[in-house]
Tab-separated table of C-alpha atoms in Angstrom:
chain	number	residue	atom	x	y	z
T	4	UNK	CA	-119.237	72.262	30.426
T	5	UNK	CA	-122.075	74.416	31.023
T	6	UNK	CA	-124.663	75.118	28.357
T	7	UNK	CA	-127.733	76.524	29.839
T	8	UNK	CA	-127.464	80.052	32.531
T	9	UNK	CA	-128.866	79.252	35.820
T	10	UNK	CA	-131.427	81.128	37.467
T	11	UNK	CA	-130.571	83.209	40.764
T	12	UNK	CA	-132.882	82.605	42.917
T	13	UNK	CA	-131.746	84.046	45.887
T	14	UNK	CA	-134.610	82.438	47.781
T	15	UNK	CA	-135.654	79.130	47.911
T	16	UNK	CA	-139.490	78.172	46.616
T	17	UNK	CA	-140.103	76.694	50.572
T	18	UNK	CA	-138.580	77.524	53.778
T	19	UNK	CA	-137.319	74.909	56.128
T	20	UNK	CA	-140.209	74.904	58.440
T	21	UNK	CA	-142.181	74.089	55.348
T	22	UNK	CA	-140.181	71.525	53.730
T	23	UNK	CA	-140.084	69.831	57.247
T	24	UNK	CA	-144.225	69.419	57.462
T	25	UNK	CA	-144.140	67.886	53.514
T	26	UNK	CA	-141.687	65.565	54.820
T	27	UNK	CA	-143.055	64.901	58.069
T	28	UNK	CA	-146.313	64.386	55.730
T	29	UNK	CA	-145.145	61.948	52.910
T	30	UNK	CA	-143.328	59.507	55.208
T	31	UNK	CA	-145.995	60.080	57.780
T	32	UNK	CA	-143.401	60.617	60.476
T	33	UNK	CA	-144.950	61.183	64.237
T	34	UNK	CA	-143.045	64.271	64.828
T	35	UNK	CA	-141.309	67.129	63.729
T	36	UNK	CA	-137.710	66.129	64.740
T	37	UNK	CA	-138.088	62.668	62.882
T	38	UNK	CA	-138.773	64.568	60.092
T	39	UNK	CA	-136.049	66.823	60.075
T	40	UNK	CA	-133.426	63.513	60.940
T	41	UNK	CA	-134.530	62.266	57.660
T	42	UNK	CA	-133.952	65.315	55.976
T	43	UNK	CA	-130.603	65.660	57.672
T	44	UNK	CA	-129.382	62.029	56.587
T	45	UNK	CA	-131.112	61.849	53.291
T	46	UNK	CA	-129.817	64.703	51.939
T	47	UNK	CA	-126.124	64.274	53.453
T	48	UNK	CA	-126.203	60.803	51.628
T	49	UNK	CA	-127.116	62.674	48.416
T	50	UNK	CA	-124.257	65.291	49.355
T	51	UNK	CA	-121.797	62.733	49.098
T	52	UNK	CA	-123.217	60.787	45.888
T	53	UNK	CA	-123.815	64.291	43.832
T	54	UNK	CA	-121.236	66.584	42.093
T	55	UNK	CA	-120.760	69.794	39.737
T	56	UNK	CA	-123.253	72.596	38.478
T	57	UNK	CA	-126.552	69.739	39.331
T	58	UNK	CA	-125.346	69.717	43.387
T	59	UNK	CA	-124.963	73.561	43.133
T	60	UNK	CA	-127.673	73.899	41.388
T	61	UNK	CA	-129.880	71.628	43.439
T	62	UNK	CA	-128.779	73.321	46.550
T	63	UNK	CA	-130.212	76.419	45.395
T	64	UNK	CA	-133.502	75.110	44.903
T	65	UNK	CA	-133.177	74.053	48.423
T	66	UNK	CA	-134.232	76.333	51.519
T	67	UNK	CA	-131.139	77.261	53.192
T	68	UNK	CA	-130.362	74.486	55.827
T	69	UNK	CA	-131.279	72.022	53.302
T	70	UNK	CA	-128.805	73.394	51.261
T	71	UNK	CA	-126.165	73.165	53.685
T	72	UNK	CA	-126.611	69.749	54.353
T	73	UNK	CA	-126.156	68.942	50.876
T	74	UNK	CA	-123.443	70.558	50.416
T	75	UNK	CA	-121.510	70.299	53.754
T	76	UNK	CA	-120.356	66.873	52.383
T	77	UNK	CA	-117.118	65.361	50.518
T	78	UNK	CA	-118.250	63.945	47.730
T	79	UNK	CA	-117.309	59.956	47.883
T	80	UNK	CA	-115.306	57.971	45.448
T	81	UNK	CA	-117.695	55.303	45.757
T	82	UNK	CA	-120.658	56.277	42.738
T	83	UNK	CA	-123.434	54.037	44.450
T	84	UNK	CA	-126.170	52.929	42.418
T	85	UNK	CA	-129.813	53.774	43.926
T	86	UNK	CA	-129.637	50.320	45.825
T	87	UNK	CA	-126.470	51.021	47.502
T	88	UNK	CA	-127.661	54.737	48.076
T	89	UNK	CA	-130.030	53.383	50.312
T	90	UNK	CA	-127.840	50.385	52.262
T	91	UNK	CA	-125.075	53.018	52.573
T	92	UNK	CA	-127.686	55.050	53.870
T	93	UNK	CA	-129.053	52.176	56.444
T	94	UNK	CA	-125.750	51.331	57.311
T	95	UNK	CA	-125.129	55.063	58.216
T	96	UNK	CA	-127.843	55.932	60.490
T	97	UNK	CA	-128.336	52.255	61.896
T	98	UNK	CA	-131.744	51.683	60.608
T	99	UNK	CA	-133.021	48.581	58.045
T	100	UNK	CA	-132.702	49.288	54.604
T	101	UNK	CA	-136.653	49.435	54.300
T	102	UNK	CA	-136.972	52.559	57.057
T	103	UNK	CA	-133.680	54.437	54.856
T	104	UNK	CA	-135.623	53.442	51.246
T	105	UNK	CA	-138.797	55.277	53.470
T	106	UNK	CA	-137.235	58.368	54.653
T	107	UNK	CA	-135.449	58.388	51.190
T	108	UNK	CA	-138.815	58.338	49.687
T	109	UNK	CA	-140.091	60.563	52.202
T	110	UNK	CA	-137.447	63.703	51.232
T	111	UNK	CA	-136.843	63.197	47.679
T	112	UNK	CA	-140.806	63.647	46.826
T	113	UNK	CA	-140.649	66.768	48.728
T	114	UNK	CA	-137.348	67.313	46.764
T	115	UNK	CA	-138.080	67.051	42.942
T	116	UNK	CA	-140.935	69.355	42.591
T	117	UNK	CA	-138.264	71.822	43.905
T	118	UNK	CA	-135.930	70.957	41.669
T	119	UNK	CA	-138.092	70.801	38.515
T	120	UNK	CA	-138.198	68.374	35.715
T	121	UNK	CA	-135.044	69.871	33.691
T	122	UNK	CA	-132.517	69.705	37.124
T	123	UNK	CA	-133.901	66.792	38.006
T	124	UNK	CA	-133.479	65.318	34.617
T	125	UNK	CA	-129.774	66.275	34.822
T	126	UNK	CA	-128.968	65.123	38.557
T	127	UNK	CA	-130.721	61.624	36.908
T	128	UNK	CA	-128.371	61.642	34.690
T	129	UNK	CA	-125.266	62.631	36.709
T	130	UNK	CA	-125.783	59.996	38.841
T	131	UNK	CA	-125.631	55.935	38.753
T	132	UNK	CA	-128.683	53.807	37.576
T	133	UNK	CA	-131.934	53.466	40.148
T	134	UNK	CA	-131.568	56.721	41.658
T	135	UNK	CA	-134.593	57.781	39.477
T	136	UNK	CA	-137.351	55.625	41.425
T	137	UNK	CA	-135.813	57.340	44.935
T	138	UNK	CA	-137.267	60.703	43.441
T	139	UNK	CA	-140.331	58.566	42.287
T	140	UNK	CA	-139.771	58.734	38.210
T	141	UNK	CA	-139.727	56.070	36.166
T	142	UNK	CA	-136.461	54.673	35.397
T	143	UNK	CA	-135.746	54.578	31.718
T	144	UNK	CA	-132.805	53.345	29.752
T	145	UNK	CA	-131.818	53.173	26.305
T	146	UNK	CA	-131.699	48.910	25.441
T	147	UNK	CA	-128.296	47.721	25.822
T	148	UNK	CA	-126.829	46.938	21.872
T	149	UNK	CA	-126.539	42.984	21.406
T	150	UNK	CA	-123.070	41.403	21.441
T	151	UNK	CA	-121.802	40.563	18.149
């Protein structure tokens, strides 16, 4: 159900070009085209891990490519946790998990100030525990109640 109207934006806040020199700037990547690879793979790995109005939604905070890497993807069966979003993401693209935990570090900061506090807030919440520290929040959760 949705309770709030989204914005149209029918342009993004960034164009790719842009959002590819952040990247290429937060993980410190030696050129362009690394940049852009992480991009690519980060944000198909999100693609398949995020559903309803926050991947739409999301995508249209996104500059256009961006956006169509998101959203090019099935969305899996599997609902990884932020742990297994980045060894699914390793696994993927052939590198160790601590270069995929990088580059997903890398795009997601670039990311969430696009997406703004209240999206982000409800793709947090859409998805699995530890996916909140990939987009550099804290991760907070309500104390589990003690077994009777």
């Amino acid at each position: 159900m949705y309770d709030q109207p989204r914005p149209n934006r029918s342009t993004p806040a960034m164009t790719f070009d842009r959002m590819l020199e952040r990247v290429r700037y937060e993980g410190a990547y030696p050129t362009r085209e690394r940049a852009a690879e992480a991009v690519h793979h980060v944000l198909a790995a999100l693609g398949r891990q995020l559903t309803g109005d926050e991947r739409v939604d999301l995508a249209q905070c996104l500059p256009v490519e961006a956006a169509l890497t998101l959203t090019a993807q099935l969305p899996d069966t599997r609902h990884l946790t932020g742990w297994g979003f980045v060894k699914d993401l390793a696994e993927r693209t052939g590198a160790t998990p601590a270069v995929a935990r990088w580059d997903t570090g890398a795009v997601l900061a670039v990311v969430t100030p696009l997406a703004g506090p209240d999206l982000l807030a409800r793709v947090l919440r859409r998805l699995p525990g530890g996916y909140a520290l990939l987009f550099g929040q804290a991760e907070l959760r309500r104390p589990e109640p003690a077994a009777a």
